[in-house]
Coordinates of C-alpha atoms and ligand atoms in Angstrom, one line a residue:
M270 CA 139.3 -99.1 23.2
P271 CA 139.9 -96.2 21.5
N272 CA 137.6 -95.5 19.3
T273 CA 135.2 -95.6 21.8
L274 CA 131.7 -92.6 22.2
F275 CA 130.6 -92.6 25.0
Y276 CA 126.5 -91.4 26.7
G277 CA 126.3 -91.2 30.3
D278 CA 127.6 -89.5 33.5
N279 CA 131.8 -89.4 32.5
L280 CA 132.0 -89.8 36.7
E281 CA 130.5 -93.2 36.0
V282 CA 132.0 -94.4 32.4
L283 CA 135.0 -93.1 33.9
R284 CA 134.7 -95.5 37.0
R285 CA 133.8 -97.6 35.3
H286 CA 135.5 -98.1 31.9
G287 CA 139.1 -96.3 33.1
R288 CA 141.7 -98.7 33.1
D289 CA 144.7 -96.8 35.9
E290 CA 148.0 -95.8 32.9
T291 CA 145.6 -96.0 29.6
V292 CA 145.6 -92.0 28.6
D293 CA 148.7 -90.5 27.0
L294 CA 146.4 -86.7 26.8
C295 CA 143.1 -85.6 28.3
Y296 CA 141.7 -82.4 27.7
I297 CA 137.9 -81.2 29.3
D298 CA 135.7 -78.1 28.7
P299 CA 133.0 -78.9 31.8
P300 CA 130.8 -76.2 32.4
F301 CA 132.0 -73.2 33.0
N302 CA 129.5 -72.7 37.0
S303 CA 128.3 -69.7 34.7
K304 CA 124.0 -70.7 35.9
R305 CA 123.0 -70.5 32.8
N306 CA 121.2 -73.4 30.4
Y307 CA 122.7 -73.4 27.5
N308 CA 121.0 -74.2 24.0
Q309 CA 121.6 -75.1 20.5
I310 CA 120.8 -73.5 18.0
Y311 CA 119.6 -74.5 13.8
N312 CA 120.6 -71.9 12.1
N313 CA 118.0 -71.8 8.4
I314 CA 116.6 -74.9 8.7
G315 CA 114.6 -75.6 6.3
G316 CA 113.8 -72.4 5.7
E317 CA 112.2 -71.4 9.3
D318 CA 113.1 -69.1 12.0
R319 CA 116.4 -70.1 14.3
A320 CA 114.9 -73.0 16.4
Q321 CA 116.6 -73.9 19.5
A322 CA 117.1 -76.8 21.9
Q323 CA 118.9 -76.9 25.1
A324 CA 121.8 -78.6 24.7
F325 CA 122.8 -78.6 28.2
T326 CA 123.1 -77.0 31.7
D327 CA 124.9 -75.0 33.6
T328 CA 122.9 -74.4 36.7
W329 CA 124.2 -76.0 40.4
I330 CA 122.1 -76.8 43.4
W331 CA 123.4 -77.9 46.5
D332 CA 121.4 -81.5 45.6
D333 CA 121.5 -85.2 45.9
H334 CA 124.8 -85.6 43.8
A335 CA 126.3 -83.0 45.3
I336 CA 126.0 -84.5 48.6
Q337 CA 127.0 -87.7 47.6
G338 CA 130.0 -86.9 45.8
F339 CA 130.3 -84.6 48.8
E340 CA 129.7 -87.6 51.3
E341 CA 132.6 -89.7 49.1
V342 CA 134.9 -87.7 49.8
I343 CA 134.9 -87.9 53.0
A344 CA 134.4 -90.3 54.5
N345 CA 137.2 -91.0 51.2
D346 CA 135.2 -93.8 50.1
R347 CA 137.7 -96.9 48.9
G348 CA 140.2 -94.7 49.3
R349 CA 140.3 -93.0 45.4
F350 CA 141.8 -89.2 47.6
Q351 CA 144.7 -87.8 48.9
G352 CA 144.4 -86.3 52.5
Q353 CA 144.6 -83.3 50.2
T354 CA 142.5 -83.4 48.3
V355 CA 139.9 -84.4 51.3
Q356 CA 140.9 -81.1 53.5
L357 CA 140.3 -79.4 51.2
I358 CA 137.0 -80.5 50.6
K359 CA 136.6 -79.4 54.4
G360 CA 137.5 -76.4 54.5
L361 CA 135.1 -75.3 50.5
H362 CA 132.9 -76.4 52.8
S363 CA 133.6 -75.0 55.8
V364 CA 134.5 -71.5 54.1
L365 CA 131.2 -71.9 50.9
K366 CA 128.9 -74.0 52.6
E367 CA 126.3 -75.7 51.1
G368 CA 125.5 -74.3 48.1
S369 CA 125.6 -74.2 44.4
L370 CA 129.7 -73.1 44.5
L371 CA 131.1 -76.4 46.4
A372 CA 128.4 -78.5 44.0
Y373 CA 129.9 -76.9 41.2
L374 CA 133.8 -77.6 42.7
V375 CA 133.0 -80.9 43.8
H376 CA 131.6 -82.4 40.8
I377 CA 134.8 -81.3 39.5
T378 CA 136.7 -83.2 42.0
L379 CA 135.2 -86.0 41.6
R380 CA 135.7 -86.8 38.0
V381 CA 139.7 -84.9 37.7
V382 CA 140.7 -87.2 40.5
E383 CA 139.7 -91.2 37.7
I384 CA 141.4 -88.8 34.8
Y385 CA 144.6 -88.5 36.9
R386 CA 144.4 -92.3 37.0
L387 CA 143.7 -92.7 34.0
L388 CA 146.5 -90.8 32.5
K389 CA 149.8 -92.8 31.8
P390 CA 152.6 -91.6 33.8
T391 CA 153.9 -89.0 31.0
G392 CA 150.2 -88.4 30.2
S393 CA 149.1 -85.0 30.4
F394 CA 145.7 -82.8 31.9
Y395 CA 144.5 -79.5 29.4
L396 CA 141.0 -78.1 32.1
H397 CA 139.9 -75.4 30.5
C398 CA 137.7 -72.8 32.8
D399 CA 137.3 -69.1 33.2
P400 CA 137.3 -67.4 35.7
T401 CA 134.4 -67.2 37.5
A402 CA 135.8 -70.8 39.1
S403 CA 139.1 -70.5 37.8
H404 CA 141.1 -70.5 41.0
Y405 CA 138.8 -72.5 43.0
L406 CA 140.2 -75.4 40.4
K407 CA 143.4 -74.3 40.8
I408 CA 143.3 -75.7 44.4
V409 CA 141.0 -78.5 43.1
C410 CA 144.1 -79.2 40.2
D411 CA 147.4 -78.7 42.3
S412 CA 145.2 -81.0 45.5
I413 CA 145.4 -84.7 43.2
F414 CA 148.1 -83.6 40.7
C415 CA 151.0 -82.0 43.4
S416 CA 150.6 -84.2 46.4
Q417 CA 151.2 -87.1 43.9
G418 CA 154.9 -86.0 42.1
G419 CA 152.0 -84.8 39.5
D420 CA 153.4 -80.5 38.4
F421 CA 151.4 -77.7 37.7
K422 CA 153.2 -75.8 34.6
S423 CA 151.0 -73.2 32.6
E424 CA 147.9 -70.8 33.1
I425 CA 146.9 -70.2 29.6
V426 CA 145.0 -67.3 29.5
W427 CA 143.2 -68.0 25.6
R428 CA 141.0 -65.1 24.6
R429 CA 137.7 -66.5 23.2
T430 CA 136.1 -63.2 21.6
G431 CA 136.6 -59.6 20.7
S432 CA 136.0 -56.9 23.6
H433 CA 131.3 -56.4 23.3
N434 CA 130.9 -56.1 26.8
K435 CA 129.2 -53.0 27.9
T436 CA 128.9 -53.5 31.7
Q437 CA 130.5 -51.7 33.6
R438 CA 134.0 -53.9 34.0
Y439 CA 136.6 -55.2 31.6
A440 CA 135.4 -56.8 29.1
P441 CA 135.9 -60.4 29.8
I442 CA 137.1 -62.2 26.6
H443 CA 140.0 -65.0 28.1
D444 CA 139.0 -68.3 29.6
I445 CA 142.0 -69.8 31.1
I446 CA 143.5 -73.9 30.8
F447 CA 144.9 -74.8 33.3
F448 CA 147.9 -77.5 31.7
Y449 CA 149.1 -80.1 34.5
T450 CA 151.5 -83.6 33.7
K451 CA 151.2 -87.0 36.3
S452 CA 154.4 -86.7 36.1
S453 CA 157.6 -84.6 35.0
K454 CA 158.8 -86.8 32.1
Y455 CA 155.9 -86.0 29.9
T456 CA 155.3 -85.8 26.5
W457 CA 156.4 -82.5 24.6
N458 CA 157.2 -81.5 21.5
N459 CA 158.5 -77.7 21.3
P460 CA 155.0 -75.8 19.7
K461 CA 156.5 -73.1 18.3
R462 CA 154.2 -69.7 16.9
P463 CA 155.4 -68.5 13.3
Y464 CA 157.4 -65.5 13.2
M465 CA 154.7 -62.4 11.9
Q466 CA 156.3 -60.4 8.9
G467 CA 155.8 -57.5 10.1
H468 CA 158.5 -59.2 12.8
V469 CA 161.0 -60.1 10.7
D470 CA 160.8 -56.9 8.5
E471 CA 162.1 -55.9 11.5
N472 CA 164.5 -57.8 13.7
F473 CA 166.0 -59.8 11.2
I474 CA 169.0 -59.2 8.1
K475 CA 168.0 -59.6 4.4
D476 CA 170.6 -60.6 2.6
D477 CA 171.3 -63.2 -0.4
Q478 CA 170.5 -66.1 1.1
G479 CA 167.5 -64.6 2.3
Y480 CA 166.9 -64.4 6.5
R481 CA 169.5 -64.0 9.1
T482 CA 169.2 -63.1 13.3
N483 CA 171.1 -59.8 13.7
Y484 CA 173.2 -61.0 16.2
Y485 CA 176.7 -59.0 15.7
G486 CA 179.4 -58.1 17.9
N487 CA 181.1 -60.0 20.7
V488 CA 177.1 -62.8 21.0
L489 CA 179.8 -65.9 20.6
T490 CA 182.3 -65.1 24.0
G491 CA 181.2 -63.9 27.0
S492 CA 183.9 -60.9 29.3
G493 CA 185.9 -62.1 31.2
I494 CA 189.4 -64.2 31.6
R495 CA 189.5 -67.8 32.2
G496 CA 191.5 -70.9 31.2
G497 CA 191.7 -74.2 29.2
E498 CA 190.4 -73.7 25.6
S499 CA 186.9 -71.1 26.5
G500 CA 190.2 -68.4 27.3
K501 CA 192.2 -70.1 23.7
S502 CA 192.2 -68.3 20.5
W503 CA 190.4 -69.8 17.6
R504 CA 190.8 -69.3 14.1
G505 CA 193.0 -66.6 14.1
I506 CA 191.1 -65.2 17.3
N507 CA 192.2 -64.4 20.9
P508 CA 189.8 -63.7 23.2
T509 CA 191.7 -63.4 25.6
E510 CA 193.8 -60.3 24.0
K511 CA 190.3 -58.2 24.4
G512 CA 189.2 -59.6 28.4
R513 CA 187.1 -62.0 27.0
H514 CA 186.0 -65.7 26.7
W515 CA 184.0 -67.4 24.0
A516 CA 180.9 -69.1 25.2
I517 CA 177.8 -70.4 23.1
P518 CA 174.7 -68.8 24.0
G519 CA 172.3 -71.7 25.6
A520 CA 169.6 -70.2 23.1
V521 CA 172.1 -70.1 20.0
I522 CA 172.1 -74.0 22.1
E523 CA 169.1 -74.5 21.9
E524 CA 168.3 -73.3 18.4
I525 CA 170.3 -76.0 16.6
D526 CA 168.7 -79.3 15.3
E527 CA 171.4 -81.8 17.8
D528 CA 173.1 -82.6 20.8
L529 CA 176.4 -80.5 21.0
S530 CA 177.1 -81.4 24.6
E531 CA 180.1 -83.4 24.2
L532 CA 182.3 -81.8 22.1
T533 CA 184.7 -79.5 23.3
Q534 CA 184.4 -75.0 22.9
H535 CA 185.9 -74.8 20.3
E536 CA 184.6 -77.8 18.2
K537 CA 181.5 -76.6 19.0
L538 CA 182.1 -72.8 17.2
D539 CA 183.6 -75.2 14.7
R540 CA 180.5 -77.4 14.6
L541 CA 178.2 -73.8 14.1
V542 CA 181.0 -73.2 11.4
E543 CA 180.1 -76.2 9.4
L544 CA 176.3 -76.1 9.8
G545 CA 176.5 -72.5 8.6
Y546 CA 175.7 -70.2 12.2
I547 CA 178.4 -69.1 11.6
S548 CA 179.6 -66.8 9.5
I549 CA 183.9 -65.2 9.6
D550 CA 183.9 -61.7 8.5
P551 CA 187.4 -60.5 8.4
T552 CA 185.8 -56.0 8.7
Q553 CA 184.7 -58.4 12.3
A554 CA 186.6 -58.4 15.1
W555 CA 184.2 -60.9 16.5
P556 CA 182.8 -63.7 14.0
I557 CA 179.3 -63.0 13.3
Y558 CA 176.5 -65.4 14.6
A559 CA 174.1 -65.8 11.7
R560 CA 171.4 -68.5 11.5
Y561 CA 169.2 -68.0 8.4
I562 CA 165.5 -68.0 9.2
K563 CA 162.8 -70.7 7.6
S564 CA 159.0 -70.5 6.9
T565 CA 159.3 -73.2 9.6
D566 CA 160.8 -71.2 12.9
G567 CA 159.6 -69.7 15.6
Q568 CA 158.7 -68.7 19.5
P569 CA 158.2 -70.7 21.5
V570 CA 154.6 -70.4 22.4
P571 CA 153.9 -68.4 25.1
D572 CA 150.9 -68.4 27.4
I573 CA 149.0 -66.4 26.3
W574 CA 147.5 -67.5 23.1
A575 CA 145.8 -64.4 21.7
Y576 CA 144.5 -63.9 18.3
Q577 CA 144.5 -59.9 16.7
P578 CA 142.6 -59.7 14.3
Y579 CA 143.2 -57.0 13.0
T580 CA 147.1 -56.3 13.4
S581 CA 148.1 -59.8 13.7
G582 CA 150.0 -59.4 9.7
T583 CA 151.3 -62.3 7.8
V584 CA 153.3 -65.1 8.7
F585 CA 156.9 -64.9 7.6
G586 CA 157.6 -67.5 4.3
T587 CA 154.3 -67.3 3.2
T588 CA 152.4 -65.4 0.7
D589 CA 148.5 -65.4 2.2
G590 CA 149.0 -66.5 5.9
I591 CA 147.8 -65.2 8.3
D592 CA 148.7 -65.3 11.7
E593 CA 145.7 -67.2 13.4
D594 CA 147.1 -67.6 16.7
V595 CA 144.1 -70.3 18.1
R596 CA 141.2 -68.3 16.7
W597 CA 138.7 -67.9 18.1
L598 CA 134.6 -69.0 16.2
A599 CA 133.5 -65.6 14.6
T600 CA 129.6 -65.3 14.7
K601 CA 129.1 -66.6 10.8
D602 CA 132.5 -69.2 11.3
S603 CA 132.3 -71.7 8.4
E604 CA 133.6 -73.9 11.5
R605 CA 130.2 -73.5 14.0
L606 CA 127.5 -76.5 14.4
G607 CA 125.5 -74.4 16.6
Y608 CA 126.7 -76.2 19.8
P609 CA 126.6 -73.2 22.2
T610 CA 130.5 -72.8 24.1
Q611 CA 131.4 -75.0 21.3
K612 CA 135.9 -74.6 21.1
P613 CA 137.8 -74.0 18.2
E614 CA 139.6 -76.5 16.0
G615 CA 143.1 -75.1 16.2
L616 CA 143.1 -74.7 19.8
L617 CA 142.7 -78.2 19.9
Q618 CA 144.7 -78.6 17.9
R619 CA 147.5 -77.2 19.4
I620 CA 147.2 -79.3 22.6
I621 CA 146.9 -82.1 20.8
E622 CA 149.6 -81.4 18.6
T623 CA 151.9 -80.1 21.8
S624 CA 151.3 -82.8 24.6
S625 CA 150.6 -85.7 22.3
N626 CA 151.9 -88.4 19.2
K627 CA 150.8 -90.0 16.1
G628 CA 148.3 -93.3 17.8
D629 CA 147.9 -91.5 21.5
V630 CA 145.2 -91.7 23.1
V631 CA 143.4 -88.3 23.9
L632 CA 140.1 -87.9 26.4
D633 CA 137.7 -85.5 26.4
A634 CA 134.6 -86.4 29.2
Y635 CA 132.7 -83.6 28.2
G636 CA 132.4 -83.8 25.1
G637 CA 130.1 -81.0 23.7
C638 CA 130.0 -81.2 20.0
G639 CA 133.4 -83.2 19.3
T640 CA 136.1 -80.7 19.1
T641 CA 138.7 -82.2 20.7
I642 CA 137.4 -85.6 19.2
A643 CA 137.4 -84.7 15.3
V644 CA 141.1 -82.8 16.1
A645 CA 142.0 -85.6 17.1
Q646 CA 141.0 -87.7 14.7
R647 CA 142.6 -85.5 12.0
L648 CA 146.4 -86.3 13.9
K649 CA 146.0 -89.5 14.0
R650 CA 145.3 -90.3 17.3
E651 CA 143.2 -92.7 19.1
W652 CA 139.9 -90.7 21.2
I653 CA 138.3 -91.6 23.8
G654 CA 134.3 -89.0 23.9
I655 CA 132.2 -88.4 26.5
D656 CA 128.9 -86.4 27.1
I657 CA 125.8 -87.0 29.0
T658 CA 123.5 -86.0 26.2
Y659 CA 122.7 -87.8 23.3
Q660 CA 121.9 -84.7 21.5
S661 CA 126.1 -85.1 22.3
I662 CA 126.3 -87.6 20.4
S663 CA 124.4 -87.2 18.1
L664 CA 126.3 -84.5 16.9
V665 CA 129.9 -86.0 16.9
L666 CA 128.8 -88.9 15.3
R667 CA 127.2 -86.2 11.9
R668 CA 130.4 -84.0 12.6
L669 CA 133.2 -87.4 11.9
E670 CA 129.9 -88.3 9.1
K671 CA 131.0 -85.0 7.3
A672 CA 134.2 -83.9 7.8
F673 CA 136.4 -87.7 7.4
G674 CA 133.1 -90.0 5.7
A675 CA 130.9 -91.9 6.5
D676 CA 133.4 -95.4 6.5
S677 CA 135.5 -93.6 9.1
L678 CA 132.3 -94.2 11.8
S679 CA 132.0 -98.3 11.2
K680 CA 135.4 -98.0 13.5
V681 CA 133.0 -96.0 15.8
I682 CA 132.8 -98.2 19.2
L683 CA 129.9 -96.6 20.4
N684 CA 128.9 -97.9 24.0
G685 CA 125.2 -96.5 27.0
I686 CA 123.6 -96.0 23.8
P687 CA 120.3 -98.5 24.2
Q688 CA 120.9 -101.6 21.7
D689 CA 117.7 -103.4 22.8
I690 CA 114.3 -102.5 23.7
Q691 CA 115.4 -103.2 27.4
S692 CA 118.1 -100.6 27.2
A693 CA 115.9 -98.6 25.7
V694 CA 113.0 -98.9 28.0
A695 CA 115.3 -98.3 30.6
L696 CA 116.8 -94.6 29.2
A697 CA 112.4 -94.2 28.6
N698 CA 112.5 -94.6 32.6
K699 CA 115.2 -92.7 33.4
K700 CA 115.4 -90.2 36.0
D701 CA 117.3 -87.1 35.6
D702 CA 116.9 -83.6 36.1
R703 CA 120.6 -82.4 34.5
V704 CA 119.4 -84.2 31.1
R705 CA 115.5 -83.7 29.7
K706 CA 113.5 -85.5 27.1
E707 CA 117.3 -87.9 26.1
F708 CA 114.7 -90.5 25.8
E709 CA 112.7 -88.5 22.6
K710 CA 115.6 -87.1 21.2
W711 CA 118.2 -90.8 21.3
A712 CA 114.6 -92.4 19.5
V713 CA 114.7 -89.1 16.8
L714 CA 117.9 -88.5 16.8
T715 CA 119.3 -92.5 15.9
F716 CA 116.2 -92.5 13.7
T717 CA 116.9 -89.6 10.5
N718 CA 120.7 -90.5 11.8
N719 CA 121.1 -87.4 12.6
R720 CA 119.8 -85.3 11.0
A721 CA 116.6 -84.1 12.6
V722 CA 115.7 -81.0 14.6
I723 CA 115.1 -80.9 17.8
N724 CA 112.2 -79.1 19.1
D725 CA 112.3 -78.3 23.2
K726 CA 109.9 -76.3 22.8
K727 CA 106.8 -76.0 25.6
G728 CA 103.4 -74.9 24.5
A729 CA 101.1 -75.5 21.6
D730 CA 103.7 -77.7 20.0
Q731 CA 104.5 -79.4 22.8
G732 CA 104.1 -82.7 21.4
I733 CA 106.6 -82.6 18.5
D734 CA 109.8 -84.2 19.6
G735 CA 111.5 -83.1 16.7
R736 CA 111.4 -82.2 12.8
A737 CA 113.5 -82.6 9.5
Y738 CA 112.9 -81.6 6.0
F739 CA 114.4 -83.3 3.1
L740 CA 114.3 -80.8 -1.0
T741 CA 111.3 -81.7 -2.8
G742 CA 112.1 -79.6 -5.7
K743 CA 115.6 -76.9 -6.2
R744 CA 114.6 -74.1 -4.0
D745 CA 112.2 -75.8 -1.9
N746 CA 111.7 -78.2 0.8
A747 CA 108.6 -80.4 3.0
K748 CA 108.5 -81.0 6.6
V749 CA 108.4 -84.2 8.2
I750 CA 107.6 -83.7 12.1
F751 CA 108.2 -86.6 15.1
Q752 CA 106.8 -87.4 17.8
V753 CA 107.8 -90.3 20.2
K754 CA 105.7 -91.9 22.9
S755 CA 107.8 -94.4 25.7
G756 CA 103.6 -95.4 27.5
H757 CA 101.0 -96.4 25.8
V758 CA 99.0 -95.5 22.9
K759 CA 96.3 -95.3 21.3
R760 CA 93.9 -94.7 18.7
G761 CA 93.8 -90.8 19.3
D762 CA 97.2 -90.9 19.2
I763 CA 97.0 -90.5 15.3
A764 CA 94.2 -87.5 15.1
T765 CA 96.8 -86.0 17.7
L766 CA 99.3 -86.0 14.9
R767 CA 97.1 -85.1 12.2
G768 CA 96.2 -81.7 13.6
D769 CA 100.1 -81.1 14.6
M770 CA 100.6 -81.6 11.0
G771 CA 98.1 -78.7 9.1
R772 CA 99.3 -77.2 11.7
E773 CA 103.0 -77.7 11.2
N774 CA 102.5 -77.8 7.6
A775 CA 104.1 -80.9 7.6
V776 CA 103.8 -83.6 4.4
I777 CA 104.9 -87.0 6.8
G778 CA 104.1 -86.9 10.9
V779 CA 106.2 -89.6 12.6
L780 CA 105.5 -91.9 15.2
I781 CA 107.5 -94.0 17.5
T782 CA 106.2 -95.5 19.8
L783 CA 108.2 -98.1 22.4
E784 CA 105.0 -100.1 23.0
Q785 CA 103.9 -102.4 20.0
A786 CA 100.1 -99.8 18.1
T787 CA 96.7 -100.7 17.8
G788 CA 94.9 -102.1 15.1
A789 CA 92.9 -99.3 15.4
M790 CA 95.6 -96.9 15.5
V791 CA 97.1 -98.8 12.5
K792 CA 94.0 -98.2 9.9
E793 CA 93.8 -94.9 11.2
A794 CA 96.6 -94.2 9.9
K795 CA 97.1 -95.7 6.7
A796 CA 93.3 -94.1 6.6
A797 CA 95.4 -90.5 5.5
G798 CA 96.4 -91.2 2.3
Q799 CA 100.3 -90.9 1.4
Y800 CA 102.2 -88.6 -0.1
K801 CA 103.6 -88.1 -3.0
H802 CA 107.4 -86.6 -4.0
E803 CA 107.3 -85.9 -7.0
L804 CA 111.2 -85.5 -7.7
M805 CA 112.1 -89.0 -6.0
G806 CA 108.4 -90.2 -7.6
R807 CA 108.2 -92.5 -5.1
T808 CA 104.9 -92.6 -3.0
Y809 CA 105.5 -92.3 1.3
D810 CA 102.6 -93.2 3.9
T811 CA 101.5 -89.9 5.5
I812 CA 101.4 -91.3 9.2
Q813 CA 103.8 -93.5 9.9
I814 CA 104.3 -95.5 13.6
V815 CA 107.7 -96.7 13.7
T816 CA 108.3 -98.9 17.3
I817 CA 111.4 -98.5 19.2
E818 CA 112.0 -101.8 18.7
E819 CA 112.3 -101.6 14.5
V820 CA 114.5 -98.7 15.1
L821 CA 116.7 -100.3 17.6
D822 CA 116.0 -103.1 14.3
G823 CA 118.1 -100.5 12.3
K824 CA 115.0 -98.9 10.3
R825 CA 115.5 -95.2 9.7
L826 CA 113.5 -93.0 7.9
D827 CA 114.2 -93.4 4.1
I828 CA 113.7 -90.6 2.1
P829 CA 116.9 -88.8 1.4
M830 CA 117.8 -85.1 2.3
S831 CA 120.0 -82.3 1.0
L832 CA 118.7 -80.5 3.7
E833 CA 121.4 -80.9 6.8
V834 CA 120.5 -80.4 10.2
L835 CA 122.7 -78.6 10.8
K836 CA 125.9 -76.3 9.4
A837 CA 128.7 -78.8 7.6
A838 CA 131.0 -79.8 10.1
Q839 CA 134.4 -78.5 7.4
R840 CA 135.0 -81.7 5.2
E841 CA 137.4 -83.5 4.0
V842 CA 134.8 -85.6 1.9
E843 CA 132.2 -84.4 0.4
D844 CA 129.1 -86.4 -0.2
K845 CA 126.7 -84.3 -1.9
Q846 CA 123.4 -86.7 -1.7
M847 CA 123.3 -88.9 1.6
I848 CA 120.8 -91.7 1.5
L849 CA 120.6 -92.4 5.4
G850 CA 121.5 -95.5 6.3
V851 CA 125.2 -95.7 7.6
Q852 CA 125.5 -96.7 11.1
P853 CA 128.5 -97.3 13.2
S854 CA 129.0 -101.0 13.4
R855 CA 130.8 -102.3 16.2
I856 CA 128.7 -101.7 19.0
E857 CA 129.2 -102.3 23.0
S858 CA 126.7 -101.5 25.7
F859 CA 126.6 -100.9 29.6
Ligands
SAM1229 C1 131.1 -76.5 27.7 S1 130.2 -78.3 26.6 C2 132.1 -78.2 26.3 C3 132.7 -78.4 24.4 C4 133.0 -78.8 23.9 N1 134.5 -78.3 24.5 C5 132.8 -78.0 22.9 O1 133.9 -78.0 21.9 O2 131.6 -78.5 22.0 C6 130.2 -79.1 27.8 C7 129.2 -80.9 27.4 O3 130.1 -81.4 29.2 C8 128.9 -82.7 28.9 N2 129.0 -83.0 30.4 C9 128.4 -81.6 31.3 N3 127.7 -82.5 32.3 C10 128.7 -83.6 31.7 C11 128.5 -85.5 32.9 N4 128.4 -85.2 33.7 N5 129.3 -85.7 32.0 C12 129.4 -85.8 30.7 N6 129.8 -84.7 29.8 C13 128.7 -83.9 30.7 C14 126.9 -81.1 28.1 O4 126.9 -82.5 28.1 C15 128.5 -80.6 27.1 O5 128.4 -80.9 26.2

């Protein structure tokens, strides 16, 4: 199934499509119960002010979804839940009562249960949250993982921002990431954090060969006399005479990239000499453990991931490597795509590199703008992404296209996105209070190959569902506006579109309609005349009517655009002027 992008509620997707024990690593970054709604920001698009459109909501109420989910857990529907989980949710119900927090916890419980089922026995799970609900989420995850042989491994504190809070409490600057494994045998690639030059200067000794550890003296011995080889003379040094015995510390053994466990004590010491870790200096009372460090060495990654922009300095062994220990995204960071709550690629890189290998399957059930997906793709993992909003799906496609080239899209399987008129109608009629205007967003973003800026505003421009900009000169651009109609259309809609074009100063207006346009509408649209694109030497109908059927057949806005909808994602292939028209080729629908 990888690499697959699912559009829909992750619970439905996981239950319907998720096969048992198929996922190596799952990272989720669900809404945190912040009681806010989040907007996608479009910066400097077409010289307009910052535009925004709602991306997702994080307000929870005790609604039908919550009631249904709660009843499923309590009734232990299909035996999906562990007894501990059922008891926990019952307990939380009596403590918290039916309200927003319980609704949120029930939502997460249902999904983590499915994720646990999907994980391979060697799989790992990371839940990204913050202190708003982390303490509750921990007991939810414990009840699911630890009751079935899984293990809670770490609570990672990630510094997500600088300190800027002016309220009367300590500035909230960290998120929490819980790390669980499905069993005691799991993928763990020994992550290391590079040594900082300052640390190396302070703690290592520099000689002609480089920097070496400063373990002097009796580091290779322990106090007390022992029998056997440990107490015997080695290379002319007798530890017993000095009341000691040969003992190699675990930390030294760990530094060696080979298994010494089968060797005797003297053989181990010999091997350490062969590998260059021990130097015997006649002027010293004891052999010196002298490991020279390489730029790839470092300390084991701790559970606090806190980038310090001004104090961390340079990474050992590089001339310009600044420590970027999972740095946060600065306001003007080039990685930013305008998606609220976007996580930095460095964070996902550490998680994916630590808990999976090339070719493994990585799942993100709350995909957002696709950080996990983009990093998984770059690190040559297979991936599965899910999101409930089309804006997110569109952004992920755009991000993949920009970072890995248009061809990469042909390898993406899309699921849940309308592919025929029935599913388009179903989307138009779908009632889901967790999302807004999904049909309109899907239509505009699909027709523009994810280039449009979604318009969510209410008020005077209520009728417009999106805008797009195209280059008309070196610095000038012109605007296209889009209206989407899922119901009855009539001649008056063309007049309204013309009015909107005048108010918006748009040169082209596109009406995307589910129903066929009437002859009178087509006539009226033709009467609006044509727009001449001087740069391209082409003319376009000023008012264009496009049916959903045509969009499904692959019709796209064919004006070349150089102003992109969102700030550039980091790209590996710079594709300067893109003619619209590349779509994922392999498509599955529900
Ligand atoms: C905090 S954001 C994830 C951000 C992401 N980690 C990134 O770096 O872009 C949460 C995402 O979960 C999605 N979401 C919320 N409820 C969902 C559900 N029931 N099924 C699938 N996606 C959902 C939202 O649309 C939003 O994009």
